[in-house]
Amino acid sequence: MTTLVIVESPGKIKKISSILGRGYKVVASVGHVRDLPGRELGVDPASFKPTYVPTDRGKGVLAKLRKEVAAADQVILATDPDREGEAIAWHLADALRLKQPKRITFTAITKDKIREALSQVRAIDHDRVRAQEARRVLDRLVGYKVSPALSNSAGHALSAGRVQSPAVRLVVDREREIANFKAVTHFGVELSLPIPGHWPDNPKALWRAQWDTRPHLLKGEEYLLDRALAERVAQVRDVQVARFESAYANRAPAASFTTSTLQQEAGKRLKMKPKRVMDLAQKLYEQGAITYHRTDNPNLDAAGIEAIRAYALSAGLQLAEKQRSWKAKEGAQEGHEAIRPADVAALQAGEDASQQALYELIWRRAVASQLADARYAVRKVLLTGDAEGLPVRFIGRGRKLVDPGWMRVYGQDDPEDGAQAEPVNPIPWLDVGKNIQAVDARVLDKVTKPPVRFKQSTLVAELERQGIGRPSTYAAILENITGRVYLLEDSKGFLSPSPTGELIRDALVGTFAFANLDFTRELEDQLDLIAEGRMTYDQVISQTWALLDKELGGLRQNQISLPAAEHACPQCGSALRRRKGSKGFFWGCSGYPECKTALPDAKGKPGKARARTPQPEPSAHACPKCTKPLLHRIGTGRKGAYDFWACSGFPKCKASFENANGIPNTG
C-alpha cells in the first residue's frame, strides 16, 4: 500500500521521506498550483465567486501529481500549517478531484511531530480556506479596480494595494512629520559628585545627578527654555541627601520569536532585510532545524519548553522558577507555537554562514526565554540645594548588572535599542541628611530631535502595532513597494518616500477607506472572524465591493498631478517611468507608443541601452523554404560566439543553416 504525501516545498521532500520510510512517497506542489486569472478580475460581480486557473508552473505540477495520485492507494495533504497552506490543500484536492481528502499539519519536520500529525488526520478546514480566499479576493479587488483608475487619472502606470498602500502612507506621513518638525533648544544641569575614598586620587571617580526642571516649567511648557536660569542653577555646589533608595530590580527575557519579532531582531542584529530573513528561515525549516516560521504566537508548546528546560539544566544555565508564558498581541491567530530550534541540543544548523547566523539567533532567543531574570543593583538619590534663594533638586539614578541571568545566552541589548542604553552611574551608599559638595556642574544644551525614519525592520514593527496585514506578508509587501520605487532606501537602510509614493498616498487618502489605518485593521479582524466561522466570505466581500465602487467615483473627479520627471527619455525628452515586465523591472518612455525607448533597470535608475548588433545585408543565397534572402549572422551573444545563416523572413520563417566555408550548408 502506497501513501502519497503532498507538501509545498521540494526542499522538504528528502527530510520527510527519510522520516516516513517505506510505503510513503513524498512529492511537492511547489506552492500554489492555481490562482485568479492574470488578465481579468476573476471574480463574479453577482455572486462574488472567484474563478481559478492553473498557474503557468501549476499546469505542469498538476499533470505530474495526477499520475502520482492515480498510482497511490491514498493521498495525504501535508501543506503548511497556516491559512495559506490550508488553501493550497483545498486547491490541490479540488484540482486533483480527491474524494474525502486527508489533511495533516506539523510545525516542525521531526520524527515526533510528523508521527503526531499522522495520528491526527483531519478534513480540510473550509473556514480557514474561505478566510484566505477572502484575503486574496480583497487584494485582487483593490489591485484590479483601483490601480487602473489611479493610473488613468495619473496618466501613467501606478499600483494600489490593500496593505501596501497603508505601508507607503506610514512612510510618507513620517517623512512629513520630519519635514514639519521644529527643533526646540532647552536646557538642563548636571552635577558631578565624588565617590568617597576614591576621589580626588582618581579624578574619574565621580557620579552624576540631573537637575529636575519640572517644578520650574511654566504652564504648558514641556521643556525648560530659560538658559539664564540653568546657568544660575549650575553654580550650585552644596547639596543635601533628601532621599536615598537602594534595591534590586529584575529584568525578564523576551519571548521566543514570532515572525514579526524575528524580522525586526534579525534586521537590528544581523542587518538582514525581512525578505532575506524569511528566505533563510524557510531553508532552516525545510532542513528540520527550526519549527514553522510563520506564527504570531509568542509561546512555545509544552514539548518545546520541556526540551529547553532539560537542555538548560544539562548546560548549567539557571532556569526561571516557573515556566514562562506571554500574552499574545491583540488579534494574534496563535495557530502554532513560537519559532524555536527543533532540537535544542543542536547548537549549530544551516548550510551557509547566513543560515547559521539566523539559526543561532533563534536558538539563543528561545533558550533565553526560559532562563532566570537578569538582576540589577539599582540606586536612586534625591538631592536638594539652593540656587541664590531658589530651591532646586537633583535626581541621580544608578544601575549595575549583578547577575546576567538570561543575558549569558542572548547578550545585552542591541545598540539601536535605547530602552536600556543608560550608562552605569556608580552612586555610593548615602545617608539621608548627608551634605555633599559637588566637584563640578555644567549646563546641558539639549535640542529636541525629529521622529526617526523607518527602516524595513522598524516598519514591520509599526505595521504589526497598527494591526495592518499579517506578519507572514510583510516581507512581500516591503519587497513590492521598494521594488516599485514607491519607497527609497539609503545606504544606512532608512526609508523615505519617492515623489510617486507621495502621489499615491495623497490620491488614496481621503478617497479610499482601505488607505485608512483603522479600516485596514478592522478588515484583518473580519478575516479572522471568517476563519473562526463567525462571519461569512460573502458578507466581507460584498461590503468592500460596494464601498470601492462608490469611492472610485471620487477618484475620477480628482485628476492626479504627476511629479516632475526625475529621468528624461534620451530620445524624446519625455519622462521615463519604471515598469515591471515579465523578466523584471525596466524603464520605458511615458511617450509610448509614439516613442518605444526602453532601458534596463540599474538598481532603481535607468541603465544604459544595450548595443544592438547591426543587421547584415541580404545575401545572394535564397532560403530553400520560402525563397527569401538568407542573412549571414556573425557575432557574440549570451552563449558565446555564433556564425550561421538565417532567413530574412524571420519570425514567419525560422529556417537557419550552418556556415560552411562562407556559404550556407542547405544540403
XYZ file of C-alpha atoms in Angstrom:
667
model
C 0.000 0.000 0.000
C 1.438 3.350 -1.104
C 0.558 6.621 0.596
C 1.239 9.782 -1.385
C 2.122 12.778 0.809
C 1.933 16.193 -0.870
C 3.910 19.022 0.736
C 4.525 22.557 -0.531
C 8.280 22.885 -0.911
C 10.587 20.457 -2.754
C 13.169 21.253 -0.087
C 11.160 19.211 2.442
C 10.954 16.010 0.403
C 14.292 14.460 1.380
C 13.926 15.102 5.129
C 10.287 13.961 5.351
C 10.932 10.892 3.167
C 13.738 9.790 5.483
C 11.354 10.046 8.454
C 8.357 8.303 6.834
C 10.302 5.464 5.218
C 8.756 2.636 3.175
C 5.185 2.807 1.962
C 5.239 6.585 1.585
C 6.094 8.764 -1.372
C 6.580 12.496 -0.767
C 6.046 14.996 -3.594
C 5.713 18.794 -3.698
C 3.137 21.192 -5.098
C 5.837 23.913 -5.192
C 3.440 26.351 -3.518
C 0.204 27.431 -5.175
C -0.910 25.498 -8.252
C -3.925 27.711 -9.018
C -4.720 31.390 -8.750
C -7.097 34.036 -10.071
C -6.593 34.665 -13.815
C -3.825 37.098 -14.652
C -5.528 39.429 -17.146
C -9.014 39.784 -15.694
C -10.689 40.389 -12.352
C -11.647 36.746 -11.961
C -14.487 37.431 -9.503
C -18.180 37.256 -10.431
C -19.827 40.640 -9.565
C -23.155 38.923 -8.839
C -22.083 36.001 -6.656
C -18.547 37.160 -5.694
C -17.409 33.662 -6.629
C -13.752 33.586 -7.720
C -12.570 31.780 -10.833
C -9.337 29.844 -10.531
C -6.950 28.754 -13.259
C -3.706 26.764 -13.027
C -0.622 28.937 -12.805
C 1.980 28.580 -15.556
C 4.072 26.396 -13.266
C 0.985 24.764 -11.764
C -0.095 23.232 -15.086
C 2.956 21.007 -15.207
C 2.852 20.273 -11.473
C -0.802 19.198 -11.600
C -0.129 16.951 -14.593
C 2.625 15.133 -12.667
C 0.559 14.971 -9.474
C -2.392 13.393 -11.315
C -0.132 10.492 -12.334
C 1.159 10.142 -8.771
C -2.387 10.222 -7.352
C -3.519 7.522 -9.818
C -0.686 5.252 -8.684
C -1.280 5.763 -4.939
C -3.644 3.952 -2.604
C -4.291 7.064 -0.521
C -3.329 10.752 -0.573
C -2.441 12.945 2.399
C -2.206 16.719 2.001
C 0.592 17.994 4.239
C 0.886 21.608 3.124
C 1.977 24.288 5.599
C 0.064 24.770 8.877
C -1.350 28.223 8.131
C -4.277 29.642 6.157
C -2.210 29.777 3.012
C -1.300 26.117 3.419
C -4.937 25.216 4.100
C -5.973 26.983 0.890
C -3.255 25.197 -1.113
C -4.527 21.873 0.266
C -8.059 22.728 -0.872
C -6.870 23.774 -4.348
C -4.956 20.502 -4.692
C -7.951 18.462 -3.567
C -10.246 20.295 -5.956
C -7.895 20.269 -8.957
C -6.934 16.604 -8.440
C -10.565 15.632 -7.691
C -9.675 13.917 -4.454
C -12.590 12.308 -2.652
C -12.629 12.957 1.094
C -9.062 14.347 1.114
C -6.985 13.714 4.221
C -5.162 16.640 5.801
C -2.288 16.748 8.292
C -0.149 19.585 9.630
C 3.092 19.699 11.597
C 5.058 22.651 12.919
C 8.488 21.036 12.711
C 9.975 18.440 10.396
C 10.949 15.982 13.114
C 10.048 12.351 13.690
C 7.886 13.122 16.729
C 5.946 15.955 15.065
C 5.278 14.019 11.866
C 4.190 10.869 13.721
C 1.912 13.010 15.864
C 0.434 14.566 12.707
C -0.234 11.170 11.135
C -2.176 10.188 14.233
C -4.401 13.266 13.865
C -5.573 13.122 10.246
C -8.468 15.510 9.654
C -10.569 17.072 6.909
C -9.741 20.380 5.231
C -10.802 23.369 7.351
C -13.053 25.241 4.928
C -13.466 28.268 7.212
C -9.722 28.867 7.055
C -9.784 28.337 3.297
C -12.521 30.949 2.914
C -10.552 33.390 5.060
C -7.547 33.046 2.778
C -9.799 33.252 -0.272
C -11.324 36.476 1.079
C -7.842 37.958 1.567
C -6.855 37.053 -1.991
C -10.083 38.436 -3.469
C -9.861 41.659 -1.441
C -6.307 42.165 -2.692
C -7.498 41.493 -6.257
C -10.405 43.960 -5.931
C -8.109 46.758 -4.827
C -5.431 45.897 -7.380
C -7.746 45.455 -10.371
C -10.357 48.118 -9.617
C -8.280 50.886 -8.032
C -4.902 50.563 -9.777
C -6.262 51.089 -13.335
C -8.356 54.065 -12.192
C -5.360 55.505 -10.380
C -3.182 55.003 -13.472
C -5.758 56.553 -15.805
C -6.133 59.552 -13.538
C -2.355 59.999 -13.295
C -1.619 59.240 -16.939
C 0.914 56.531 -16.187
C 1.059 53.117 -14.513
C 0.580 53.231 -10.740
C -0.263 50.477 -8.302
C -2.512 50.457 -5.233
C -2.666 47.638 -2.721
C -4.872 46.835 0.238
C -1.866 46.583 2.582
C 0.979 48.047 0.517
C -0.722 51.456 0.254
C -1.142 51.890 4.034
C 2.511 50.853 4.388
C 3.534 53.575 1.915
C 1.312 56.009 3.785
C 3.139 55.328 7.071
C 6.468 56.261 5.473
C 5.071 59.347 3.710
C 3.397 60.587 6.899
C 6.583 60.023 8.908
C 8.605 61.961 6.320
C 6.170 64.880 6.561
C 6.401 64.807 10.346
C 10.160 65.110 9.977
C 9.847 67.948 7.422
C 7.398 69.875 9.643
C 9.371 69.257 12.827
C 10.643 72.365 14.584
C 13.564 71.750 16.883
C 13.354 73.203 20.396
C 16.517 74.160 22.275
C 16.164 73.588 26.001
C 18.435 73.329 28.984
C 19.357 71.230 31.977
C 22.134 70.969 34.537
C 24.288 68.001 35.535
C 26.127 67.800 38.840
C 29.333 65.745 39.171
C 29.796 64.387 42.695
C 32.709 62.492 44.307
C 32.850 58.820 45.297
C 34.238 58.851 48.848
C 37.542 57.039 49.274
C 38.363 57.241 45.559
C 38.223 60.912 44.691
C 40.366 63.032 44.281
C 43.063 60.350 43.887
C 41.092 59.052 40.909
C 39.686 62.085 39.019
C 37.197 59.798 37.222
C 35.676 58.506 40.479
C 32.503 60.554 40.033
C 28.771 60.001 39.886
C 26.185 62.317 38.417
C 22.780 63.796 39.162
C 20.446 65.743 36.869
C 18.531 68.898 37.729
C 14.792 68.213 37.996
C 13.373 71.041 35.868
C 9.697 70.118 36.294
C 8.975 72.492 39.233
C 10.335 75.398 37.149
C 8.332 74.929 33.960
C 5.705 77.482 33.010
C 2.171 76.261 32.380
C 2.011 74.402 29.073
C 5.804 74.077 28.793
C 7.386 70.698 28.208
C 10.999 71.850 28.315
C 12.945 74.463 30.238
C 13.795 77.281 27.816
C 15.500 79.756 30.227
C 19.262 79.396 29.823
C 19.964 82.119 32.373
C 18.109 80.073 34.989
C 20.096 76.976 34.024
C 23.370 78.902 34.405
C 22.227 80.073 37.835
C 21.464 76.510 38.927
C 24.859 75.370 37.569
C 26.516 77.486 40.288
C 25.162 75.155 42.984
C 27.821 73.088 44.741
C 26.408 72.335 48.202
C 23.602 69.775 48.213
C 21.949 67.551 50.797
C 20.629 63.978 50.508
C 16.834 64.208 50.863
C 16.036 60.625 49.880
C 18.100 57.532 49.100
C 16.850 54.217 47.763
C 18.874 51.071 47.178
C 17.205 47.918 45.846
C 17.426 45.182 43.286
C 15.451 45.036 40.049
C 14.878 42.077 37.788
C 14.524 42.079 34.048
C 12.789 39.188 32.310
C 13.816 37.909 28.875
C 11.760 38.494 25.754
C 9.532 35.785 24.328
C 10.727 33.378 21.653
C 10.430 34.826 18.187
C 7.244 35.354 16.256
C 7.526 36.040 12.523
C 7.455 39.770 13.118
C 9.933 39.895 16.004
C 12.313 37.620 14.095
C 12.284 40.046 11.168
C 12.822 43.004 13.499
C 15.622 41.481 15.566
C 17.447 39.973 12.571
C 17.246 43.412 10.993
C 18.938 45.001 14.008
C 21.449 42.326 14.953
C 22.233 40.720 11.603
C 21.386 43.662 9.277
C 19.068 41.425 7.234
C 16.015 42.634 5.366
C 12.682 40.893 6.070
C 12.624 39.006 2.769
C 16.138 37.687 3.360
C 15.158 36.607 6.872
C 12.101 34.728 5.590
C 14.048 33.035 2.801
C 16.690 31.815 5.250
C 14.082 30.726 7.800
C 12.293 28.746 5.089
C 15.523 26.869 4.361
C 16.073 26.140 8.046
C 12.512 24.870 8.413
C 12.876 22.624 5.362
C 16.067 21.177 6.836
C 14.175 20.319 10.012
C 16.289 22.766 12.037
C 13.515 25.061 13.338
C 9.790 24.956 13.919
C 7.412 26.656 11.492
C 8.483 30.259 10.988
C 5.130 31.861 10.156
C 3.497 32.427 13.501
C 2.217 35.240 15.697
C 2.210 33.154 18.871
C 4.974 34.188 21.343
C 4.594 30.974 23.381
C 6.268 27.605 22.963
C 4.347 24.357 23.188
C 4.795 22.059 26.172
C 7.320 19.835 24.375
C 9.416 22.835 23.385
C 9.510 24.226 26.926
C 10.372 20.828 28.356
C 13.226 20.355 25.871
C 14.691 23.800 26.556
C 14.492 23.409 30.325
C 16.139 19.984 30.141
C 18.939 21.412 27.986
C 19.427 24.383 30.332
C 19.821 22.066 33.333
C 22.358 19.921 31.498
C 24.313 23.022 30.433
C 24.375 24.568 33.912
C 22.127 27.507 32.973
C 19.840 28.931 35.637
C 16.168 28.440 34.822
C 13.265 30.709 35.716
C 11.401 29.407 38.764
C 8.254 28.877 36.672
C 7.729 28.135 33.004
C 7.354 31.442 31.206
C 4.411 32.413 29.015
C 3.423 35.625 27.302
C 0.189 37.285 26.298
C -0.158 37.357 22.527
C -0.805 40.660 20.783
C -4.420 41.573 20.182
C -5.662 39.877 17.018
C -2.961 37.196 17.017
C -4.110 33.905 15.499
C -1.850 31.760 17.732
C -2.210 28.878 15.286
C 1.099 27.314 16.237
C 3.943 27.864 18.651
C 6.704 30.455 18.547
C 9.836 29.830 16.485
C 12.420 27.633 18.188
C 15.118 25.091 17.324
C 13.562 21.723 16.532
C 16.380 20.101 18.523
C 17.722 22.442 21.189
C 20.761 20.204 21.652
C 21.869 21.139 18.105
C 23.971 24.242 18.755
C 24.544 24.854 15.049
C 22.463 24.354 11.916
C 22.286 25.729 8.406
C 24.057 25.170 5.119
C 25.870 28.513 4.907
C 27.017 31.355 7.152
C 23.779 33.347 6.839
C 21.568 30.390 7.732
C 23.855 29.561 10.636
C 23.735 33.131 11.953
C 19.944 33.187 11.835
C 19.699 29.771 13.473
C 21.996 30.914 16.288
C 19.803 33.981 16.864
C 16.661 31.798 17.010
C 18.400 29.299 19.308
C 19.646 31.961 21.713
C 16.271 33.736 21.885
C 14.324 30.506 22.501
C 16.691 29.215 25.187
C 16.927 32.621 26.890
C 13.135 32.835 27.076
C 13.050 30.160 29.809
C 16.063 31.308 31.827
C 16.249 33.281 35.059
C 15.844 37.060 35.126
C 18.801 39.369 34.792
C 19.358 41.114 38.136
C 20.464 44.721 38.687
C 21.503 46.675 41.753
C 19.565 49.925 41.432
C 20.079 53.156 43.391
C 18.173 56.410 43.299
C 19.003 59.581 45.196
C 17.207 62.918 45.577
C 19.455 65.889 46.362
C 18.292 69.357 47.376
C 20.152 72.647 47.104
C 19.772 76.388 46.845
C 20.445 78.468 43.738
C 20.659 82.028 45.067
C 17.438 81.689 47.038
C 15.726 79.313 44.605
C 15.161 75.786 46.000
C 16.308 73.187 43.481
C 16.597 69.423 43.446
C 18.700 66.929 41.557
C 17.980 63.278 40.839
C 20.630 60.606 40.410
C 19.934 57.102 39.129
C 22.425 54.255 39.044
C 22.197 50.700 37.812
C 24.706 47.864 37.853
C 24.276 44.372 36.434
C 25.000 41.880 39.210
C 23.622 38.673 37.650
C 23.215 38.457 33.861
C 20.724 35.568 34.022
C 19.333 35.022 30.511
C 21.810 37.554 29.117
C 24.514 34.894 29.400
C 22.862 33.289 26.388
C 21.238 36.139 24.478
C 23.572 39.007 25.282
C 22.633 42.565 26.157
C 20.556 44.932 24.103
C 21.396 45.882 20.583
C 22.913 49.390 20.400
C 19.896 50.547 18.383
C 17.599 49.659 21.269
C 17.608 52.722 23.511
C 15.391 51.188 26.192
C 18.350 50.087 28.328
C 21.022 52.386 26.932
C 21.596 54.472 30.106
C 25.213 54.292 31.318
C 26.197 52.790 34.656
C 26.174 55.559 37.297
C 28.191 54.381 40.347
C 26.183 56.046 43.131
C 27.782 55.224 46.514
C 25.804 54.418 49.665
C 24.432 57.712 51.024
C 22.798 58.565 54.327
C 19.733 60.802 54.293
C 20.647 64.265 55.590
C 24.281 63.969 54.481
C 25.792 67.147 52.994
C 27.803 66.706 49.797
C 29.888 69.184 47.854
C 29.740 68.751 44.097
C 33.022 68.713 42.200
C 31.540 70.438 39.170
C 28.309 71.329 37.391
C 27.585 72.082 33.786
C 24.706 73.432 31.747
C 23.316 70.878 29.317
C 22.307 72.296 25.948
C 19.623 69.996 24.574
C 17.796 70.000 21.261
C 14.646 68.014 20.567
C 15.030 65.521 17.753
C 12.590 64.793 14.927
C 10.990 61.366 14.556
C 13.357 58.769 13.124
C 12.795 57.450 9.614
C 11.643 53.871 9.353
C 13.921 51.042 8.363
C 12.400 47.889 6.937
C 12.596 46.192 10.338
C 11.009 49.119 12.204
C 8.315 49.495 9.537
C 7.460 45.841 10.155
C 7.113 46.667 13.865
C 4.819 49.593 13.083
C 2.661 47.561 10.699
C 2.211 44.956 13.409
C 1.491 47.591 16.053
C -1.165 49.115 13.812
C -2.662 45.694 13.030
C -2.089 46.137 9.283
C -1.641 42.910 7.307
C -0.174 39.769 8.791
C 3.497 39.143 9.679
C 3.805 36.430 7.018
C 3.007 39.051 4.343
C 5.349 41.840 5.472
C 8.423 40.702 3.549
C 6.495 40.547 0.258
C 4.879 43.947 0.909
C 8.223 45.630 1.531
C 9.782 43.933 -1.493
C 6.918 45.239 -3.623
C 6.893 48.881 -2.525
C 10.678 49.252 -2.582
C 10.912 47.361 -5.886
C 8.391 49.728 -7.474
C 10.408 52.647 -6.046
C 7.463 53.994 -4.061
C 9.936 53.997 -1.172
C 13.646 54.779 -1.383
C 16.257 53.165 0.859
C 19.516 54.938 1.668
C 22.899 53.378 2.376
C 22.043 53.032 6.089
C 18.711 51.367 5.393
C 16.457 54.332 6.206
C 13.277 54.614 4.130
C 11.864 57.758 2.551
C 9.061 58.156 0.010
C 9.693 58.818 -3.658
C 7.594 61.524 -5.390
C 5.460 58.711 -6.813
C 4.946 57.253 -3.346
C 3.738 60.640 -2.081
C 1.461 60.990 -5.096
C -0.169 57.619 -4.414
C -0.636 58.424 -0.741
C -2.351 61.738 -1.498
C -4.538 60.227 -4.223
C -5.822 57.451 -1.953
C -6.117 59.075 1.493
C -9.461 60.781 1.842
C -10.895 58.885 -1.127
C -10.466 55.196 -0.301
C -11.203 53.636 3.069
C -8.501 50.963 2.631
C -5.857 53.709 2.867
C -7.049 54.441 6.416
C -5.148 52.516 9.056
C -8.208 51.802 11.220
C -10.169 50.392 8.276
C -7.318 48.106 7.271
C -7.002 46.812 10.820
C -10.756 46.150 11.057
C -10.645 44.255 7.761
C -7.960 41.972 9.192
C -10.245 41.320 12.156
C -13.039 40.354 9.751
C -10.758 37.849 8.029
C -10.089 36.320 11.445
C -13.844 36.058 12.029
C -14.255 34.186 8.721
C -11.545 31.727 9.810
C -13.413 31.219 13.085
C -16.738 30.649 11.305
C -18.276 33.774 12.866
C -18.561 35.789 9.641
C -19.074 34.792 6.023
C -16.975 35.350 2.929
C -19.946 36.968 1.153
C -20.506 39.488 3.969
C -16.940 40.779 3.864
C -16.515 40.818 0.073
C -19.909 42.362 -0.708
C -19.491 45.325 1.626
C -15.953 46.041 0.404
C -17.002 45.705 -3.259
C -19.854 48.205 -2.803
C -17.595 50.636 -0.949
C -14.896 50.522 -3.651
C -17.429 51.186 -6.407
C -18.679 54.228 -4.519
C -15.187 55.526 -3.840
C -13.953 55.112 -7.423
C -16.246 57.942 -8.489
C -14.384 60.280 -6.163
C -11.050 59.377 -7.729
C -12.285 60.022 -11.274
C -13.245 63.563 -10.283
C -9.768 64.318 -8.944
C -7.131 64.361 -11.658
C -3.745 63.437 -10.184
C -0.731 65.612 -10.978
C 2.386 63.630 -11.795
C 5.623 64.563 -10.066
C 8.298 66.175 -12.157
C 10.247 63.689 -14.246
C 13.391 62.604 -12.445
C 14.761 60.833 -15.525
C 14.192 62.056 -19.083
C 13.993 59.868 -22.184
C 17.256 60.200 -24.171
C 15.299 60.076 -27.460
C 12.344 62.456 -26.967
C 12.807 64.101 -23.565
C 9.593 62.727 -22.040
C 9.634 61.225 -18.557
C 10.990 57.725 -18.129
C 8.852 55.543 -15.840
C 9.969 52.380 -14.044
C 7.768 49.449 -15.024
C 7.623 45.756 -14.283
C 7.735 43.315 -17.169
C 7.748 39.539 -17.407
C 11.529 39.488 -16.862
C 11.695 42.106 -14.086
C 11.856 45.887 -13.928
C 12.820 48.178 -16.794
C 12.435 51.861 -17.711
C 10.064 52.822 -20.503
C 9.230 56.163 -22.100
C 5.949 57.752 -20.969
C 5.512 58.805 -24.613
C 4.835 55.182 -25.636
C 3.669 54.077 -28.224
C 4.990 57.072 -30.183
C 8.383 56.608 -28.515
C 9.375 52.999 -27.839
C 12.579 53.697 -25.871
C 13.218 51.090 -23.191
C 16.235 50.921 -20.867
C 17.316 48.268 -18.368
C 16.909 48.882 -14.645
C 20.133 49.560 -12.747
C 19.351 49.486 -9.012
C 16.276 51.681 -9.321
C 17.701 54.004 -12.015
C 17.707 53.823 -15.842
C 20.681 51.847 -17.125
C 22.471 52.133 -20.443
C 20.798 50.828 -23.577
C 22.268 47.566 -24.799
C 24.174 47.924 -28.052
C 22.441 46.127 -30.916
C 24.274 44.091 -33.498
C 23.880 45.729 -36.959
C 21.500 43.904 -39.325
C 23.536 42.055 -42.018
C 22.895 42.782 -45.680
C 20.708 40.268 -47.618
C 22.874 37.749 -49.468
C 22.527 36.203 -52.913
C 21.611 32.888 -51.285
C 17.885 32.154 -51.170
C 16.107 30.328 -48.368
C 15.129 26.867 -49.645
C 11.913 27.007 -47.570
C 10.464 30.423 -48.532
C 12.923 31.790 -51.187
C 13.665 34.978 -49.249
C 17.345 36.056 -48.987
C 19.465 34.459 -46.279
C 21.429 36.598 -43.802
C 24.916 35.678 -42.586
C 24.878 36.277 -38.812
C 28.267 36.547 -37.033
C 28.844 37.863 -33.525
C 28.924 37.126 -29.798
C 25.838 36.541 -27.690
C 24.990 35.345 -24.199
C 26.076 31.808 -25.060
C 29.296 32.839 -26.745
C 30.346 33.333 -30.385
C 27.956 32.411 -33.216
C 28.321 32.048 -37.007
C 25.318 30.817 -39.022
C 22.887 31.691 -41.813
C 19.243 32.628 -41.101
C 16.234 33.517 -43.215
C 15.441 37.225 -43.553
C 11.763 36.252 -43.302
C 12.094 35.603 -39.539
C 9.925 35.240 -37.465
C 7.485 33.843 -40.058
C 10.247 31.637 -41.406
C 12.606 30.281 -38.757
C 14.957 28.429 -41.098
C 18.646 28.526 -40.140
C 21.769 26.807 -41.543
C 25.343 26.139 -40.523
C 28.096 28.174 -42.140
C 30.285 26.069 -44.451
C 33.323 27.981 -45.665
C 31.388 31.236 -46.142
C 28.230 29.734 -47.680
C 25.100 28.241 -46.087
C 25.003 24.465 -45.712
C 21.473 23.872 -47.059
C 22.051 20.263 -48.001
